[in-house]
Short mmCIF file of C-alpha atoms and ligand atoms in Angstrom, two decimals:
data_model
loop_
_atom_site.label_atom_id
_atom_site.label_comp_id
_atom_site.label_asym_id
_atom_site.label_seq_id
_atom_site.Cartn_x
_atom_site.Cartn_y
_atom_site.Cartn_z
CA MET P 1 -22.03 -14.97 10.27
CA ASN P 2 -19.17 -15.57 12.69
CA VAL P 3 -15.81 -16.09 10.98
CA LYS P 4 -12.29 -16.76 12.21
CA ALA P 5 -9.91 -13.79 12.42
CA TYR P 6 -6.71 -12.56 14.07
CA ALA P 7 -6.92 -9.43 16.17
CA ALA P 8 -4.82 -7.22 18.42
CA GLN P 9 -6.85 -6.62 21.60
CA SER P 10 -4.63 -3.66 22.56
CA ALA P 11 -1.55 -1.81 21.34
CA THR P 12 0.67 -3.93 23.55
CA THR P 13 -0.75 -7.41 22.98
CA PRO P 14 0.32 -9.59 20.05
CA LEU P 15 -2.24 -10.58 17.43
CA ALA P 16 -4.20 -13.70 18.42
CA PRO P 17 -7.23 -15.70 17.27
CA TRP P 18 -10.58 -13.89 17.49
CA THR P 19 -14.02 -14.09 15.87
CA VAL P 20 -15.74 -11.39 13.83
CA ASP P 21 -19.38 -11.19 12.79
CA ARG P 22 -19.70 -10.54 9.03
CA ARG P 23 -23.04 -9.18 7.81
CA ALA P 24 -25.20 -11.32 5.49
CA PRO P 25 -24.98 -9.73 2.03
CA GLY P 26 -27.48 -6.89 1.56
CA PRO P 27 -28.88 -6.14 -1.94
CA LYS P 28 -25.64 -4.46 -3.15
CA ASP P 29 -23.13 -6.56 -1.17
CA VAL P 30 -20.59 -9.17 -2.21
CA ALA P 31 -19.70 -11.91 0.31
CA ILE P 32 -16.09 -12.95 -0.21
CA GLU P 33 -14.16 -16.01 0.95
CA ILE P 34 -10.64 -14.68 1.58
CA LEU P 35 -7.79 -16.65 -0.02
CA TYR P 36 -4.80 -14.35 0.59
CA CYS P 37 -4.08 -11.13 2.46
CA GLY P 38 -0.91 -9.05 2.14
CA VAL P 39 0.83 -7.61 5.20
CA CYS P 40 1.25 -3.81 4.93
CA HIS P 41 3.39 -1.75 7.30
CA SER P 42 0.15 0.19 8.01
CA ASP P 43 -1.23 -3.03 9.56
CA MET P 44 1.59 -2.94 12.07
CA HIS P 45 1.29 0.84 12.74
CA THR P 46 -2.39 0.08 13.52
CA ALA P 47 -2.04 -3.13 15.54
CA ARG P 48 0.63 -1.50 17.70
CA GLY P 49 -1.40 1.68 18.19
CA GLU P 50 1.30 3.85 16.61
CA TRP P 51 -1.15 6.11 14.77
CA HIS P 52 -3.69 8.44 16.38
CA GLY P 53 -7.22 7.09 16.85
CA VAL P 54 -6.76 3.32 16.53
CA GLN P 55 -9.76 1.38 17.86
CA PHE P 56 -9.30 -2.01 19.52
CA PRO P 57 -9.78 -4.86 18.96
CA ALA P 58 -8.04 -4.24 15.61
CA VAL P 59 -8.20 -6.75 12.76
CA PRO P 60 -5.75 -5.45 10.11
CA GLY P 61 -5.45 -6.46 6.45
CA HIS P 62 -6.30 -4.42 3.35
CA GLU P 63 -4.62 -6.36 0.55
CA ILE P 64 -7.36 -8.93 0.09
CA ILE P 65 -7.79 -11.49 -2.68
CA GLY P 66 -10.74 -13.86 -2.49
CA LYS P 67 -13.51 -15.70 -4.27
CA VAL P 68 -17.08 -14.44 -4.39
CA ALA P 69 -19.19 -16.72 -2.17
CA ALA P 70 -22.56 -14.99 -2.64
CA VAL P 71 -24.00 -11.74 -4.02
CA GLY P 72 -27.01 -9.59 -3.11
CA LYS P 73 -29.90 -9.39 -5.58
CA GLU P 74 -28.97 -5.99 -7.02
CA VAL P 75 -25.31 -6.91 -7.62
CA THR P 76 -24.51 -6.65 -11.32
CA LYS P 77 -20.71 -6.42 -11.35
CA PHE P 78 -19.75 -9.77 -9.78
CA LYS P 79 -20.90 -13.37 -9.67
CA PRO P 80 -20.23 -16.32 -7.34
CA GLY P 81 -16.92 -18.06 -7.96
CA GLN P 82 -15.26 -14.96 -9.45
CA VAL P 83 -11.83 -13.89 -8.12
CA VAL P 84 -11.96 -10.40 -6.62
CA GLY P 85 -9.90 -7.97 -4.59
CA VAL P 86 -10.59 -5.54 -1.76
CA GLY P 87 -8.14 -2.77 -0.91
CA CYS P 88 -8.01 -0.08 1.73
CA MET P 89 -11.59 1.31 1.50
CA VAL P 90 -15.03 -0.27 1.88
CA ALA P 91 -17.27 2.83 1.71
CA SER P 92 -17.34 6.58 1.05
CA CYS P 93 -20.08 9.24 0.78
CA ARG P 94 -20.31 8.92 -3.08
CA VAL P 95 -21.78 12.43 -3.47
CA CYS P 96 -18.91 14.83 -2.68
CA ASP P 97 -16.62 16.34 -5.35
CA SER P 98 -13.82 13.86 -4.66
CA CYS P 99 -16.11 10.82 -4.85
CA GLY P 100 -17.63 12.26 -8.05
CA GLU P 101 -14.15 12.41 -9.59
CA GLY P 102 -13.35 8.81 -8.61
CA LEU P 103 -11.05 9.89 -5.79
CA GLU P 104 -12.94 8.23 -2.94
CA GLN P 105 -9.81 8.18 -0.80
CA PHE P 106 -10.12 11.97 -0.50
CA CYS P 107 -13.86 11.85 0.26
CA ASN P 108 -14.97 15.06 1.98
CA GLY P 109 -18.22 13.50 3.18
CA PRO P 110 -19.07 14.00 6.84
CA VAL P 111 -17.01 10.97 7.95
CA SER P 112 -14.47 10.71 5.08
CA PHE P 113 -14.02 7.27 3.53
CA THR P 114 -14.42 4.08 5.58
CA GLY P 115 -11.21 2.08 5.84
CA THR P 116 -11.30 -1.69 5.41
CA TYR P 117 -10.07 -1.84 8.99
CA ASN P 118 -10.14 0.75 11.77
CA GLY P 119 -12.57 2.40 9.35
CA PRO P 120 -14.77 4.96 11.07
CA VAL P 121 -12.31 7.79 11.57
CA GLY P 122 -15.24 10.13 12.33
CA GLY P 123 -17.10 7.76 14.70
CA GLY P 124 -19.41 4.75 14.34
CA ALA P 125 -18.79 1.01 14.49
CA ASN P 126 -15.28 -0.30 13.90
CA THR P 127 -14.43 -2.21 10.70
CA TYR P 128 -12.43 -5.42 10.60
CA GLY P 129 -10.00 -6.23 7.79
CA GLY P 130 -8.59 -9.11 5.85
CA TYR P 131 -6.84 -11.14 8.55
CA SER P 132 -9.93 -13.34 8.52
CA THR P 133 -11.56 -16.03 6.44
CA ALA P 134 -14.38 -13.92 4.95
CA ILE P 135 -15.60 -10.36 4.44
CA THR P 136 -18.75 -8.68 3.07
CA VAL P 137 -18.24 -5.55 0.96
CA ASP P 138 -20.43 -3.22 -1.14
CA GLN P 139 -19.90 -4.06 -4.83
CA ASP P 140 -18.66 -0.52 -5.57
CA PHE P 141 -15.57 -1.18 -3.43
CA VAL P 142 -14.80 -4.63 -4.87
CA LEU P 143 -12.24 -4.99 -7.68
CA ALA P 144 -12.10 -7.53 -10.51
CA VAL P 145 -8.84 -9.53 -10.52
CA ASN P 146 -7.76 -11.02 -13.84
CA HIS P 147 -4.42 -12.53 -12.81
CA GLY P 148 -4.08 -16.28 -13.34
CA GLU P 149 -4.59 -18.74 -10.47
CA LYS P 150 -0.85 -19.12 -9.74
CA ASP P 151 -0.38 -15.34 -9.49
CA LEU P 152 -3.20 -14.62 -7.05
CA ALA P 153 -1.09 -14.51 -3.87
CA GLY P 154 1.37 -12.15 -5.59
CA ALA P 155 -1.52 -9.96 -6.74
CA ALA P 156 -2.74 -9.32 -3.17
CA PRO P 157 -0.17 -6.58 -2.40
CA LEU P 158 -1.28 -4.66 -5.50
CA LEU P 159 -4.41 -3.67 -3.53
CA CYS P 160 -2.38 -1.33 -1.30
CA ALA P 161 1.36 -1.32 -2.12
CA GLY P 162 0.57 -1.35 -5.85
CA ILE P 163 -2.06 1.39 -5.95
CA THR P 164 -0.25 3.61 -3.42
CA THR P 165 2.75 3.87 -5.74
CA TRP P 166 0.78 3.73 -9.02
CA SER P 167 -1.42 6.70 -8.13
CA PRO P 168 1.39 9.26 -7.61
CA LEU P 169 3.37 7.83 -10.55
CA ARG P 170 0.36 8.53 -12.78
CA HIS P 171 -0.62 11.84 -11.16
CA TRP P 172 2.91 13.25 -11.54
CA LYS P 173 3.21 11.69 -15.02
CA ALA P 174 6.06 9.20 -14.67
CA GLY P 175 6.95 7.81 -18.08
CA PRO P 176 9.53 7.87 -20.86
CA GLY P 177 12.03 10.72 -20.49
CA LYS P 178 11.33 11.15 -16.75
CA LYS P 179 13.84 10.37 -14.01
CA VAL P 180 12.00 8.84 -11.05
CA GLY P 181 13.44 7.98 -7.63
CA ILE P 182 11.89 5.44 -5.27
CA VAL P 183 13.04 5.72 -1.64
CA GLY P 184 12.85 2.61 0.59
CA ILE P 185 12.71 -0.78 -1.06
CA GLY P 186 10.07 -2.47 1.07
CA GLY P 187 6.53 -3.50 0.16
CA LEU P 188 5.55 -0.15 -1.39
CA GLY P 189 9.00 0.66 -2.75
CA HIS P 190 9.56 -2.59 -4.64
CA MET P 191 6.17 -2.12 -6.33
CA GLY P 192 7.10 1.50 -7.07
CA VAL P 193 10.26 0.33 -8.85
CA LYS P 194 8.36 -2.29 -10.88
CA LEU P 195 5.56 0.09 -11.87
CA ALA P 196 7.78 3.10 -12.68
CA HIS P 197 9.92 0.82 -14.85
CA ALA P 198 6.84 -0.62 -16.59
CA LEU P 199 5.63 2.95 -17.28
CA GLY P 200 8.93 3.63 -19.08
CA ALA P 201 10.65 6.00 -16.63
CA HIS P 202 14.36 5.97 -15.79
CA VAL P 203 14.23 4.51 -12.29
CA VAL P 204 16.66 5.05 -9.42
CA ALA P 205 16.13 3.04 -6.23
CA PHE P 206 17.33 4.48 -2.89
CA THR P 207 17.97 1.95 -0.15
CA THR P 208 19.66 1.77 3.23
CA SER P 209 20.22 -1.99 2.73
CA LYS P 210 23.32 -3.02 0.78
CA ASP P 211 21.88 -6.51 0.28
CA LYS P 212 18.99 -5.09 -1.79
CA VAL P 213 21.15 -3.57 -4.57
CA ALA P 214 21.14 -6.59 -6.89
CA ASP P 215 17.44 -7.22 -6.26
CA ALA P 216 16.48 -3.61 -6.97
CA LYS P 217 18.08 -3.94 -10.42
CA LYS P 218 16.15 -7.15 -11.07
CA LEU P 219 12.96 -5.36 -9.99
CA GLY P 220 13.55 -2.79 -12.73
CA ALA P 221 15.82 -0.07 -11.29
CA ASP P 222 18.26 1.41 -13.81
CA GLU P 223 20.46 2.61 -10.94
CA VAL P 224 20.60 1.92 -7.21
CA VAL P 225 21.94 4.36 -4.60
CA ILE P 226 22.86 3.50 -1.02
CA SER P 227 21.25 6.48 0.68
CA LYS P 228 23.81 6.46 3.52
CA ASP P 229 26.63 7.20 1.02
CA PRO P 230 26.90 11.02 0.71
CA GLU P 231 29.04 10.92 -2.47
CA ALA P 232 26.60 8.61 -4.25
CA MET P 233 23.72 10.89 -3.23
CA LYS P 234 25.58 14.00 -4.43
CA SER P 235 26.13 12.51 -7.88
CA HIS P 236 22.33 12.71 -8.45
CA ALA P 237 21.91 16.36 -7.33
CA ASN P 238 19.37 18.48 -9.28
CA SER P 239 18.37 15.63 -11.58
CA PHE P 240 14.99 14.08 -10.62
CA ASP P 241 11.55 14.91 -11.98
CA LEU P 242 9.85 12.89 -9.25
CA ILE P 243 10.86 11.10 -6.05
CA ILE P 244 8.41 8.84 -4.22
CA ASN P 245 9.37 8.38 -0.59
CA THR P 246 7.95 5.21 1.04
CA VAL P 247 10.04 5.17 4.22
CA ALA P 248 8.07 4.19 7.34
CA ALA P 249 10.28 6.15 9.78
CA SER P 250 11.01 9.82 10.38
CA HIS P 251 14.15 11.01 8.50
CA ASP P 252 15.87 13.94 6.75
CA LEU P 253 13.81 14.87 3.66
CA ASP P 254 16.32 17.50 2.50
CA ALA P 255 18.68 14.71 1.46
CA TYR P 256 16.12 14.01 -1.32
CA MET P 257 14.79 17.56 -1.93
CA VAL P 258 18.21 18.59 -3.24
CA LEU P 259 18.18 15.74 -5.76
CA LEU P 260 15.13 17.22 -7.53
CA LYS P 261 15.65 19.38 -10.58
CA ARG P 262 13.78 22.67 -11.09
CA ASP P 263 10.02 22.06 -10.64
CA GLY P 264 10.62 18.51 -9.40
CA THR P 265 8.42 16.96 -6.70
CA GLN P 266 9.07 14.69 -3.76
CA VAL P 267 5.90 12.79 -2.82
CA LEU P 268 5.58 11.29 0.65
CA VAL P 269 3.60 8.08 0.88
CA GLY P 270 5.38 6.62 3.92
CA ALA P 271 3.42 7.53 7.05
CA PRO P 272 5.75 7.43 10.07
CA PRO P 273 4.10 7.85 13.47
CA THR P 274 6.42 10.78 14.34
CA PRO P 275 6.98 13.81 12.04
CA HIS P 276 10.00 14.29 9.78
CA PRO P 277 12.31 17.18 10.69
CA SER P 278 11.03 20.19 8.73
CA PRO P 279 12.63 20.54 5.27
CA ALA P 280 14.64 23.73 4.59
CA ALA P 281 12.64 26.40 2.72
CA PHE P 282 15.65 27.40 0.61
CA ASN P 283 15.80 23.99 -1.08
CA LEU P 284 12.20 24.53 -2.22
CA ILE P 285 12.42 28.22 -3.11
CA PHE P 286 15.50 28.28 -5.27
CA LYS P 287 14.39 25.60 -7.68
CA ARG P 288 10.60 25.92 -7.33
CA ARG P 289 10.56 22.38 -5.96
CA SER P 290 7.49 20.82 -4.33
CA LEU P 291 6.94 18.47 -1.43
CA GLY P 292 3.66 16.58 -1.70
CA GLY P 293 1.79 13.59 -0.36
CA SER P 294 -0.48 10.91 -1.75
CA LEU P 295 -3.02 8.52 -0.21
CA ILE P 296 -3.66 5.07 -1.75
CA GLY P 297 -5.79 5.60 -4.92
CA GLY P 298 -9.41 5.74 -6.09
CA ILE P 299 -11.43 2.67 -7.02
CA ALA P 300 -11.34 3.35 -10.78
CA GLU P 301 -7.57 3.86 -10.81
CA THR P 302 -7.11 0.76 -8.63
CA GLN P 303 -8.95 -1.24 -11.30
CA GLU P 304 -6.82 0.43 -14.00
CA MET P 305 -3.64 -0.57 -12.11
CA LEU P 306 -4.84 -4.17 -11.57
CA ASP P 307 -5.66 -4.51 -15.27
CA PHE P 308 -2.29 -2.99 -16.26
CA CYS P 309 -0.50 -5.47 -13.96
CA ALA P 310 -2.50 -8.47 -15.22
CA LYS P 311 -1.75 -7.49 -18.83
CA ASN P 312 1.96 -6.93 -18.18
CA GLY P 313 2.49 -9.92 -15.86
CA ILE P 314 3.25 -7.76 -12.82
CA THR P 315 2.87 -9.12 -9.29
CA SER P 316 4.57 -8.49 -5.95
CA ASP P 317 7.59 -10.51 -4.81
CA ILE P 318 6.20 -12.30 -1.79
CA GLU P 319 6.99 -14.59 1.11
CA MET P 320 3.92 -16.64 2.01
CA ILE P 321 3.24 -17.14 5.72
CA PRO P 322 0.58 -18.91 7.77
CA MET P 323 -1.70 -16.61 9.83
CA GLN P 324 -0.09 -17.98 13.01
CA ASP P 325 3.29 -16.37 12.08
CA ILE P 326 1.97 -12.80 11.84
CA ASN P 327 3.71 -11.47 14.98
CA LYS P 328 7.08 -12.82 13.81
CA ALA P 329 6.43 -11.26 10.40
CA TYR P 330 5.85 -7.83 11.99
CA ASP P 331 9.16 -8.07 13.86
CA ARG P 332 10.96 -8.95 10.63
CA MET P 333 9.22 -6.16 8.69
CA LEU P 334 10.46 -3.68 11.28
CA LYS P 335 14.03 -4.84 10.51
CA SER P 336 13.42 -4.41 6.73
CA ASP P 337 13.83 -8.20 6.54
CA VAL P 338 11.19 -9.10 3.96
CA LYS P 339 11.62 -9.64 0.24
CA TYR P 340 9.39 -7.86 -0.39
CA ARG P 341 5.92 -8.48 1.01
CA PHE P 342 4.52 -11.06 3.41
CA VAL P 343 1.26 -12.58 2.23
CA ILE P 344 -0.93 -14.65 4.55
CA ASP P 345 -2.27 -17.91 3.13
CA MET P 346 -5.75 -17.84 4.64
CA ALA P 347 -6.06 -21.63 4.31
CA SER P 348 -3.90 -21.68 7.48
CA LEU P 349 -6.65 -19.89 9.43
CA LYS P 350 -9.44 -22.05 8.01
CA ALA P 351 -7.62 -25.26 9.03
P1 NAP B 401 8.03 -1.70 4.57
O1 NAP B 401 7.77 -2.90 3.74
O2 NAP B 401 8.45 -1.86 5.98
O3 NAP B 401 9.09 -0.80 3.75
C1 NAP B 401 9.63 0.40 4.25
C2 NAP B 401 11.08 0.51 3.76
O4 NAP B 401 11.58 1.76 4.20
C3 NAP B 401 12.02 -0.51 4.35
O5 NAP B 401 12.03 -1.72 3.66
C4 NAP B 401 13.37 0.19 4.25
O6 NAP B 401 13.86 0.09 2.91
C5 NAP B 401 12.98 1.64 4.46
N1 NAP B 401 13.23 2.05 5.85
C6 NAP B 401 12.67 1.55 6.97
N2 NAP B 401 13.12 2.18 8.06
C7 NAP B 401 13.95 3.15 7.62
C8 NAP B 401 14.70 4.17 8.25
N3 NAP B 401 14.71 4.32 9.58
N4 NAP B 401 15.43 4.99 7.47
C9 NAP B 401 15.44 4.84 6.14
N5 NAP B 401 14.76 3.87 5.49
C10 NAP B 401 14.02 3.06 6.22
O7 NAP B 401 6.72 -0.77 4.64
P2 NAP B 401 5.57 -0.54 3.54
O8 NAP B 401 4.47 -1.51 3.76
O9 NAP B 401 6.19 -0.40 2.22
O10 NAP B 401 5.00 0.88 4.03
C11 NAP B 401 5.83 2.01 4.05
C12 NAP B 401 5.12 3.18 4.72
O11 NAP B 401 4.05 3.60 3.86
C13 NAP B 401 4.46 2.88 6.06
O12 NAP B 401 4.62 4.00 6.91
C14 NAP B 401 2.99 2.69 5.71
O13 NAP B 401 2.12 2.93 6.78
C15 NAP B 401 2.85 3.72 4.63
N6 NAP B 401 1.71 3.53 3.72
C16 NAP B 401 1.13 4.65 3.23
C17 NAP B 401 0.10 4.55 2.31
C18 NAP B 401 -0.50 5.78 1.71
O14 NAP B 401 -1.61 5.70 1.20
N7 NAP B 401 0.19 6.90 1.72
C19 NAP B 401 -0.35 3.29 1.93
C20 NAP B 401 0.28 2.16 2.43
C21 NAP B 401 1.32 2.29 3.33
P3 NAP B 401 15.43 -0.09 2.60
O15 NAP B 401 15.83 -1.37 3.28
O16 NAP B 401 15.46 -0.18 1.12
O17 NAP B 401 16.11 1.12 3.12
ZN1 ZN B 402 -1.44 -0.61 3.18
ZN1 ZN B 403 -17.26 11.54 -0.75
#
């Protein structure tokens, strides 16, 4: 079935209308009419060819909320009319150790997991994401969404920004008695603040933007630090259990390593196209500190996060845009001028 979409035809052309062919649902597939799609910084890294191995045309979008239009005959988990979500993955090998442990994002199968867009890292046909009116996905990679109707647009960013911060918060055991830093208050960072707060941690937000201080407190930060202020940074030396760094550009990681206490960990989730300057070994050695990384989250933990958010009334703070404004939205995102996630109203593309 041909459906409307927006695609970048090359790294240097803006996104523009295009058509993608969605497969008719096979026995285990769910056909989804897309209602909303969040705009992740990864979409822009991809559309502008900033990462290695991008295939064009590229149709970004991996924060998808939609309604089930039809299901294949072996589908047991979903039924037509149900509200569902699709995040960053649409397939994985399902037999490797990682898949067996519900960590499909770390699939060691021959071609790794398949991304919702720009999927086949190891070869094969390209995949096209949520900047379109419909998508067909295997039921094992579809999530149940239990937010109310009015919260559905705000729930879209949970599918990437939410799970990408939730997964390391849970893995490194953020909770009561833990001091957690969130660096960069953008799409991922503002969800990190909300989720760390909801998990009961003492939350410190680090921002380069003075105008985000009041907001960060409303989002759930107990303290906010302007990361360009050396004195303010120094006052938090040796004090953090965990710092989650969401910044989308290369920068000095040592400024945060020295804020960790003994055995503390800084986790990188931001994926800048150029490497960070190497951190100093002495900052790691003398306090047994760790520098780690984390990639989105598995399907089971994504469902756990969605259910936690539905139960606790957590959504993303969004600015709704029509599909036609996507290029302007990218330019604003690059200037950190979004509070705090753009979400595309897919009705604008259907019209
Ligand atoms: P975003 O909305 O643009 O937020 C990034 C924030 O980083 C900005 O709002 C800004 O916050 C801060 N920042 C930007 N440029 C900076 C600079 N030069 N120096 C210091 N701070 C800077 O982006 P996002 O959608 O949250 O994504 C963030 C990064 O995570 C991207 O690289 C994306 O590709 C990556 N990502 C990774 C995963 C994963 O699985 N690991 C998943 C999704 C996204 P302040 O204004 O507060 O300083
Ligand atoms: Zn993303
Ligand atoms: Zn696997």
